[in-house]
mmCIF file of C-alpha atoms in Angstrom:
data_model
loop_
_atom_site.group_PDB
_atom_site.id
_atom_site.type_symbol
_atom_site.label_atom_id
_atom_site.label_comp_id
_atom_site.label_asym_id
_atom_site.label_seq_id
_atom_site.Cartn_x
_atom_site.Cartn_y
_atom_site.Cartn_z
ATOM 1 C CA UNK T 141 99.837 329.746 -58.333
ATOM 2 C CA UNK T 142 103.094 329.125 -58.521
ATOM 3 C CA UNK T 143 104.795 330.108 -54.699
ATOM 4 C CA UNK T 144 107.971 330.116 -56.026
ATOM 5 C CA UNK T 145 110.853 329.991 -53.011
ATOM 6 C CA UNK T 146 113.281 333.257 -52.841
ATOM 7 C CA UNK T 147 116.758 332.227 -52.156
ATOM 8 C CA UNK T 148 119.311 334.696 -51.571
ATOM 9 C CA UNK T 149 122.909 333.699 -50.936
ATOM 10 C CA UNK T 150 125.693 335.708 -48.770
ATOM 11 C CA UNK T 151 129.037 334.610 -49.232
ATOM 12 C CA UNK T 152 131.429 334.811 -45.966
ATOM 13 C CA UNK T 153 135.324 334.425 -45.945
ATOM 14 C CA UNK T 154 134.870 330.356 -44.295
ATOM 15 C CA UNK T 155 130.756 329.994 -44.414
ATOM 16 C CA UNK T 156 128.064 331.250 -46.443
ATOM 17 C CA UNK T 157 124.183 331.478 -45.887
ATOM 18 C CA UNK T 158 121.441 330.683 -47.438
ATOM 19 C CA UNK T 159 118.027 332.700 -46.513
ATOM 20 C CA UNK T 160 114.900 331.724 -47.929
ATOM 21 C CA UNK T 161 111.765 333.359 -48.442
ATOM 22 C CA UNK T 162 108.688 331.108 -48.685
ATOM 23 C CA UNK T 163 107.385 327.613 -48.953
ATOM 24 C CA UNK T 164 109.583 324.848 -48.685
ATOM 25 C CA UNK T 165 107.761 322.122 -50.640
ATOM 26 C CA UNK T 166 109.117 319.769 -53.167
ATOM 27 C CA UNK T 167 110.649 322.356 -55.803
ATOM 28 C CA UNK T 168 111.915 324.873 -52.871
ATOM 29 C CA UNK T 169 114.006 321.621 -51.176
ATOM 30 C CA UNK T 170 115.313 320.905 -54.450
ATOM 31 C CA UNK T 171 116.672 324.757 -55.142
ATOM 32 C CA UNK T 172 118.063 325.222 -51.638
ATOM 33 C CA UNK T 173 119.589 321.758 -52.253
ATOM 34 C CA UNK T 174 120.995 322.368 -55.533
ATOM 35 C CA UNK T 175 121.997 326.234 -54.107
ATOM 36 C CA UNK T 176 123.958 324.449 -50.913
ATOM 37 C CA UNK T 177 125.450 322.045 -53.140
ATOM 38 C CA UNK T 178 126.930 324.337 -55.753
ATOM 39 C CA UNK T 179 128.083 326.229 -52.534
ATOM 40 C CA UNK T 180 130.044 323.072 -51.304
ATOM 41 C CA UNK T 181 131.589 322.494 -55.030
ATOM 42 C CA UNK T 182 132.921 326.033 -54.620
ATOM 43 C CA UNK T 183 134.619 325.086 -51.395
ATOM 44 C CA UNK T 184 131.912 325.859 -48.928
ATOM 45 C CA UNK T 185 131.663 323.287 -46.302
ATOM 46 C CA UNK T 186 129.963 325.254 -43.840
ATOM 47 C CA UNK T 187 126.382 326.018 -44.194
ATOM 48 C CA UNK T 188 123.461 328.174 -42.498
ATOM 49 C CA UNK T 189 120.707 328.046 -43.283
ATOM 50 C CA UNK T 190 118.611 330.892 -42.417
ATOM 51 C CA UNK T 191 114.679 330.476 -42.406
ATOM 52 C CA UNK T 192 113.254 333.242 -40.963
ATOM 53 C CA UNK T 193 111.259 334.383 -43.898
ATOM 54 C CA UNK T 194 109.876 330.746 -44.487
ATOM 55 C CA UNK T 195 106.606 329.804 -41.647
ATOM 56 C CA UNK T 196 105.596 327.120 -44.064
ATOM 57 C CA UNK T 197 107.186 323.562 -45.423
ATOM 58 C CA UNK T 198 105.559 320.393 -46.330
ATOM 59 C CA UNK T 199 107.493 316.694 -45.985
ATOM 60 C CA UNK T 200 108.716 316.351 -49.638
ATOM 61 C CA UNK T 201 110.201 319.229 -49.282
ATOM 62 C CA UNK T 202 111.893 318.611 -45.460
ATOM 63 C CA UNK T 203 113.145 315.228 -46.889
ATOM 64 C CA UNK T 204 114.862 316.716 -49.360
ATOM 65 C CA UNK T 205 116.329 319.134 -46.609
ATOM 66 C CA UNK T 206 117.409 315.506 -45.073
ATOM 67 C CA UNK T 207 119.146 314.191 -48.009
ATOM 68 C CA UNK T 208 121.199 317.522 -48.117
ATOM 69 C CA UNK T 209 122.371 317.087 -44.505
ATOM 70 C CA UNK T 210 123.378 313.625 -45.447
ATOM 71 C CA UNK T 211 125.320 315.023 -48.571
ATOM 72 C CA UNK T 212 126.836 317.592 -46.841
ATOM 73 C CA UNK T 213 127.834 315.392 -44.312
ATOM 74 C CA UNK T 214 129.566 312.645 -46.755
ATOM 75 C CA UNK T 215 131.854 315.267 -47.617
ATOM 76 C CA UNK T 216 132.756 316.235 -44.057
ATOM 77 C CA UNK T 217 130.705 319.678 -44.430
ATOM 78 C CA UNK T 218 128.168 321.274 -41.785
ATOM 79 C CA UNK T 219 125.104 322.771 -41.592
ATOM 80 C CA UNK T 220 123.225 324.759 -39.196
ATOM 81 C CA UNK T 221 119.291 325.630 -39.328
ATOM 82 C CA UNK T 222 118.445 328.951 -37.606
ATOM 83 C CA UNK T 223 115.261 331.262 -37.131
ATOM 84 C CA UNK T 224 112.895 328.479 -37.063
ATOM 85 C CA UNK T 225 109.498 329.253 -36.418
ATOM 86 C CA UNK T 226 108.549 326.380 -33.188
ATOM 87 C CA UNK T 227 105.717 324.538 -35.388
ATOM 88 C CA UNK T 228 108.674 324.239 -38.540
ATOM 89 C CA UNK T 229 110.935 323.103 -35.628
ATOM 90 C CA UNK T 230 108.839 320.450 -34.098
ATOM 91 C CA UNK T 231 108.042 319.421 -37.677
ATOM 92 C CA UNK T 232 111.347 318.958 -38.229
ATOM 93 C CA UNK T 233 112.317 317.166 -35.099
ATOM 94 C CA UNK T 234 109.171 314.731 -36.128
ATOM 95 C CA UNK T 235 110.625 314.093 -39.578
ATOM 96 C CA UNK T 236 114.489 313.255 -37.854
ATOM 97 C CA UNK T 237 115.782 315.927 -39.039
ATOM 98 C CA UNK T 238 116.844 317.735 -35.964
ATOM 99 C CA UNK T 239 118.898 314.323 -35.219
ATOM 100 C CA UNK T 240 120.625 314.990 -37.881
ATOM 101 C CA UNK T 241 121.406 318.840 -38.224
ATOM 102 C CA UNK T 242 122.675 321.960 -36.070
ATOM 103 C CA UNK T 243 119.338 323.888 -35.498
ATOM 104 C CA UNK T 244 119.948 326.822 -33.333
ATOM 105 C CA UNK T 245 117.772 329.717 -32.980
ATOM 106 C CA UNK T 246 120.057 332.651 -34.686
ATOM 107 C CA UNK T 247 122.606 333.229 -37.666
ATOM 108 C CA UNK T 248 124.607 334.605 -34.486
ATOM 109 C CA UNK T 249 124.489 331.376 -32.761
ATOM 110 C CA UNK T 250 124.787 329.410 -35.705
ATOM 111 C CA UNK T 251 128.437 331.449 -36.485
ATOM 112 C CA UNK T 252 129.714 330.761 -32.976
ATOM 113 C CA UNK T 253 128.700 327.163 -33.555
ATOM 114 C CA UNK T 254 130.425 326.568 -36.830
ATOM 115 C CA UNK T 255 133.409 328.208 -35.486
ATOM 116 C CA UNK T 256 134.269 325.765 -32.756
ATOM 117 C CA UNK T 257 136.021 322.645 -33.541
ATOM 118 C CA UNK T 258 133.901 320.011 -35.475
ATOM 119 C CA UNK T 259 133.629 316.971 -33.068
ATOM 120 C CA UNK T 260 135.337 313.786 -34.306
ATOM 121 C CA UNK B 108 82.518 345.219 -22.571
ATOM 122 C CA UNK B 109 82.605 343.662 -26.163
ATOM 123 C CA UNK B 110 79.210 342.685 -27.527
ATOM 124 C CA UNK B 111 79.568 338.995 -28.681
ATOM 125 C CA UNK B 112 78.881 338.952 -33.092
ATOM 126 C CA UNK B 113 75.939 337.417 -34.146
ATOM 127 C CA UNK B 114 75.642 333.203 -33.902
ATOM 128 C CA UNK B 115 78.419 333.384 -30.940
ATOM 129 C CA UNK B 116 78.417 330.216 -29.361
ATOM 130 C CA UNK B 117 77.029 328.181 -32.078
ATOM 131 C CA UNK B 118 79.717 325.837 -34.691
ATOM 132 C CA UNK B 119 79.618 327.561 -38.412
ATOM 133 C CA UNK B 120 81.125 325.962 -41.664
ATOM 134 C CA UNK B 121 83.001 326.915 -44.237
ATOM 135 C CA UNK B 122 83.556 324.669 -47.585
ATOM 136 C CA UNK B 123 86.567 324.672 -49.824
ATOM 137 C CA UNK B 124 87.126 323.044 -52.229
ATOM 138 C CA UNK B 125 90.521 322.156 -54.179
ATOM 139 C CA UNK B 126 91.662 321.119 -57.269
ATOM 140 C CA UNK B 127 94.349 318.058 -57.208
ATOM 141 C CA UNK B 128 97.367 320.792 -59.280
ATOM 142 C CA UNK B 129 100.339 321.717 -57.172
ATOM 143 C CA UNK B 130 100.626 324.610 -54.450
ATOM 144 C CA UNK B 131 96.355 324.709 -54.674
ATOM 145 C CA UNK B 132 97.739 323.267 -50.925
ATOM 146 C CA UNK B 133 98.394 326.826 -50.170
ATOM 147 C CA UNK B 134 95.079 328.434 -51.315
ATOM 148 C CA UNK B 135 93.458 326.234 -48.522
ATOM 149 C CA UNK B 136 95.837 327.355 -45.955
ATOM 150 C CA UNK B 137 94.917 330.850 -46.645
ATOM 151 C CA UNK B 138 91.462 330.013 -45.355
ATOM 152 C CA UNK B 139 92.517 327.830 -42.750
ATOM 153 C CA UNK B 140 94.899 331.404 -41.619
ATOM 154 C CA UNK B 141 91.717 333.523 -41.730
ATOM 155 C CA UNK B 142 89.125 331.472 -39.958
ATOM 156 C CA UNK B 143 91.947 330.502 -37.464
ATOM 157 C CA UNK B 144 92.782 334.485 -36.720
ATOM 158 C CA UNK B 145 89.439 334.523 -36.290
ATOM 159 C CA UNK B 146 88.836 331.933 -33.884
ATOM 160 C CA UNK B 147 91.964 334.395 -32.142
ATOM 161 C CA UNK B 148 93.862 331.532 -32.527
ATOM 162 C CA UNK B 149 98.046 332.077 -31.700
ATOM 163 C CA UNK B 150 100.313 332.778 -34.672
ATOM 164 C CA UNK B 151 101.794 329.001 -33.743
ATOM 165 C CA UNK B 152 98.770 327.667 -33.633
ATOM 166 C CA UNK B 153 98.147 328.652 -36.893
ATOM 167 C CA UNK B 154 101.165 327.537 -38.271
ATOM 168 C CA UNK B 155 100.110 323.977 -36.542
ATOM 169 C CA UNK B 156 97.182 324.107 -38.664
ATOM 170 C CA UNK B 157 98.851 325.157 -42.163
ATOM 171 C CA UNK B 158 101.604 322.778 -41.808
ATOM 172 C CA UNK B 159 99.130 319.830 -40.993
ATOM 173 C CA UNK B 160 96.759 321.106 -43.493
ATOM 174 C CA UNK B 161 99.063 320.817 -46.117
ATOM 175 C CA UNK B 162 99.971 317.262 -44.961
ATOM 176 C CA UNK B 163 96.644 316.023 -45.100
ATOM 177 C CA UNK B 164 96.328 317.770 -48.968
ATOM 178 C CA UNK B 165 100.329 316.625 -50.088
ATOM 179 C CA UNK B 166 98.762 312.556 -48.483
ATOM 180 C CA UNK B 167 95.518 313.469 -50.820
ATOM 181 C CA UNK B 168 97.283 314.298 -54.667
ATOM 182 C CA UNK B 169 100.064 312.465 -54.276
ATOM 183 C CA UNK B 170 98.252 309.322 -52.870
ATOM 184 C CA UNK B 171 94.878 309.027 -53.257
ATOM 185 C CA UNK B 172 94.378 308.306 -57.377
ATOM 186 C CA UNK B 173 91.558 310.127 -57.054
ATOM 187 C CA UNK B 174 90.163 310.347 -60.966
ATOM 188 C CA UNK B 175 87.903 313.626 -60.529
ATOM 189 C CA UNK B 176 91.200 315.328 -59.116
ATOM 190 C CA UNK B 177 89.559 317.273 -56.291
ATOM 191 C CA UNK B 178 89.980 317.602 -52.112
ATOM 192 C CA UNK B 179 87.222 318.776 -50.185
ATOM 193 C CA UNK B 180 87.795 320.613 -47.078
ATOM 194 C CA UNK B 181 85.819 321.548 -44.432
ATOM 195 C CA UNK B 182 86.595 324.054 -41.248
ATOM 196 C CA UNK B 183 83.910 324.035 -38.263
ATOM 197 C CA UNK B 184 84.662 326.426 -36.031
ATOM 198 C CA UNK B 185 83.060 325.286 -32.720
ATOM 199 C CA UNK B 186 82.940 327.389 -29.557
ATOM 200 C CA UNK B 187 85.778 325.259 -28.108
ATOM 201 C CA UNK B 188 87.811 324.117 -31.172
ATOM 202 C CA UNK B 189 88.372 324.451 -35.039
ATOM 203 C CA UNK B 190 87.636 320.925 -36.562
ATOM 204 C CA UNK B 191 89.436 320.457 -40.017
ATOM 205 C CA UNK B 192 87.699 317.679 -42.478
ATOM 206 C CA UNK B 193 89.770 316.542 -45.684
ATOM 207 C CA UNK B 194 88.152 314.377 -47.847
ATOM 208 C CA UNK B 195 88.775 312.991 -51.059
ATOM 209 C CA UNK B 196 87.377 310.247 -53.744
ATOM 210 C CA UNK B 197 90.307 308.067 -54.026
ATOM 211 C CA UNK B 198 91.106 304.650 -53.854
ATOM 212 C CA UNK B 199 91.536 304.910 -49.777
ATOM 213 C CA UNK B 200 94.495 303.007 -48.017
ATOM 214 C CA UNK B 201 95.085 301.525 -44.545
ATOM 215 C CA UNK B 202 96.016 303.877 -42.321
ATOM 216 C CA UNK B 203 97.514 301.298 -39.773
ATOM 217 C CA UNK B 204 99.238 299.952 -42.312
ATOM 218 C CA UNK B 205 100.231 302.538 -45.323
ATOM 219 C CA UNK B 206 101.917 301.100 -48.462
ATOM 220 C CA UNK B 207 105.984 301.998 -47.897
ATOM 221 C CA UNK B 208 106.929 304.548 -50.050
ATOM 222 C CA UNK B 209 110.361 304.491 -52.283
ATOM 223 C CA UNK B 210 111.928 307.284 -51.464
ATOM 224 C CA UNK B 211 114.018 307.728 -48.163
ATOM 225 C CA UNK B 212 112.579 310.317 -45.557
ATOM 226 C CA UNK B 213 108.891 309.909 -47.123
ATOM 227 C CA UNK B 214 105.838 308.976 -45.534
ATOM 228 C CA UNK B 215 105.988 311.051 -42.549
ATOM 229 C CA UNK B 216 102.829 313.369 -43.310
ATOM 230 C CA UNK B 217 100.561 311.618 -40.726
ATOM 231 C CA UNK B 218 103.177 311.642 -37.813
ATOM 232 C CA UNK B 219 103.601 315.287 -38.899
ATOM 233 C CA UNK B 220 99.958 315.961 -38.713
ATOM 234 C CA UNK B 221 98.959 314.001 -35.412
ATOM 235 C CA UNK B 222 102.512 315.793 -33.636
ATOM 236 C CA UNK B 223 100.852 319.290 -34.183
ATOM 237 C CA UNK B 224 96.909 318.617 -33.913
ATOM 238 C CA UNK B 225 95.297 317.960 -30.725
ATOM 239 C CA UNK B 226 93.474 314.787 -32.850
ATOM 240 C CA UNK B 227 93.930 313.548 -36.183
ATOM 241 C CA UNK B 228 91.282 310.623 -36.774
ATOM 242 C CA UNK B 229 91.293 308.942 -40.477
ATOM 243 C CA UNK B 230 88.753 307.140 -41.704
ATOM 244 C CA UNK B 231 89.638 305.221 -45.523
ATOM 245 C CA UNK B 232 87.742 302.911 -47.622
ATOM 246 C CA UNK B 233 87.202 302.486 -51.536
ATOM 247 C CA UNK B 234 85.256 305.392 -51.447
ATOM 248 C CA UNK B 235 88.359 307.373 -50.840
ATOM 249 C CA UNK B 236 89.425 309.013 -47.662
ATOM 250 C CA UNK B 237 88.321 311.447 -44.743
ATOM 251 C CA UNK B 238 90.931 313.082 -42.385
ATOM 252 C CA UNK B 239 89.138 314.854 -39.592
ATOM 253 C CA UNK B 240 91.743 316.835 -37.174
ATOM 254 C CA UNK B 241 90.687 319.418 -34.344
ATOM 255 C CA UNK B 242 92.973 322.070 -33.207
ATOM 256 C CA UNK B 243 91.776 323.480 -29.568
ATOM 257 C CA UNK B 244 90.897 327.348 -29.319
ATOM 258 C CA UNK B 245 93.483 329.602 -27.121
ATOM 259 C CA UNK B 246 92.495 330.288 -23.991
ATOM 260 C CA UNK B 247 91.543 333.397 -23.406
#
């Protein structure tokens, strides 16, 4: 059984999202992370991520979503969570990292968001 | 009106058993999806279960150095709530005071689990470990 985690990519002109498909566990946090990362090296500071097709995660893998945020945020970057499903939201807010992260509920809102000013 | 099925009203079980590999997490959600749709449980309410499910497996490979290498689950499905039992034959730990994991961000699975059951109760010993959660039916 191997539940491997789709990513697909979509490049904009000053953000890019990342939508995945399936579980977020250990291995799925560590290919969205290396995904978002490579993204940043390419000049990519702003981030969505885009989980409508993923209803299940486990802890490994939401720490790893932590430690991304934390990356992303060394290197001034953002990143916005949308289409969470409420129990992968709470679960989230539980493990911190709502504290941490944009999590609105659409790529929409998550657009407007990263196009206001980033707050000093 | 609806004719209630056969043993309405009365708890029935339903025994799983895991082996300790990676994603076998998932095969017992499937199960835990099923005999919550059944119960007419709501889709978030069944995505409560899975996620704290998984938790209680993830706590079970990863932690319990269990030597046969398997988790055994059972589901009750009362007439007023879906009770979730996940044992294993590990080494047991204290779950008022669990050892501190090394990596940041870790060691969240039983916060995670008590935040989306209605009761999460633990019970741990050298004999290995028991998590017993309950997850209310919807009302109807």
């Amino acid at each position: 059984m191997t539940n491997d985690l789709q990513v697909h990519v979509r490049k904009e002109s000053s953000y890019a999202v990342i939508s995945t498909d399936g579980y977020i566990n250990n291995v799925g946090g560590e290919k969205v992370g290396e995904i978002a990362l490579g993204l940043v090296d390419e000049g990519y500071k702003n981030l969505i991520l885009n989980l409508e097709k993923s209803n299940v995660v486990n802890s490994i893998g939401v720490s790893i979503l932590i430690e991304l945020v934390e990356r992303i945020q060394d290197v001034e970057g953002r990143l916005y969570f949308c289409n969470l499903t409420k129990v992968i939201a709470k679960t989230f807010t539980i493990m911190g990292l709502a504290e941490a992260a944009g999590i609105v509920d659409t790529e929409a809102e998550a657009i407007v968001a990263l196009a206001a000013p980033q707050e000093a | 009106m609806a004719k209630d099925p056969p043993g309405a009203g009365t708890s029935k079980e339903i025994n799983l058993t895991i082996p300790m590999l990676p994603n076998m997490e998932i095969a017992a959600t499937q199960t835990a999806e099923a005999v919550a749709r059944f119960m007419e449980f709501d889709p978030d309410q069944i995505d409560a279960v899975k996620i704290a499910l998984i938790e209680a497996c993830i706590n079970a490979f990863e932690y319990s150095n269990s030597s046969e290498g398997q988790v055994y689950i059972k589901f009750i499905m009362n007439p007023e709530d879906l009770v979730v039992e996940i044992r294993d034959h590990g080494q047991g730990f204290d779950p008022e005071h669990p050892a501190a994991l090394p990596k940041k961000h870790r060691g969240k699975g039983l916060t995670i689990m008590r935040g989306l059951m209605d009761s999460v109760e633990i019970a741990s010993g050298p004999g290995g470990t028991t998590i017993t959660m309950s997850k209310a039916r919807a009302s109807r």
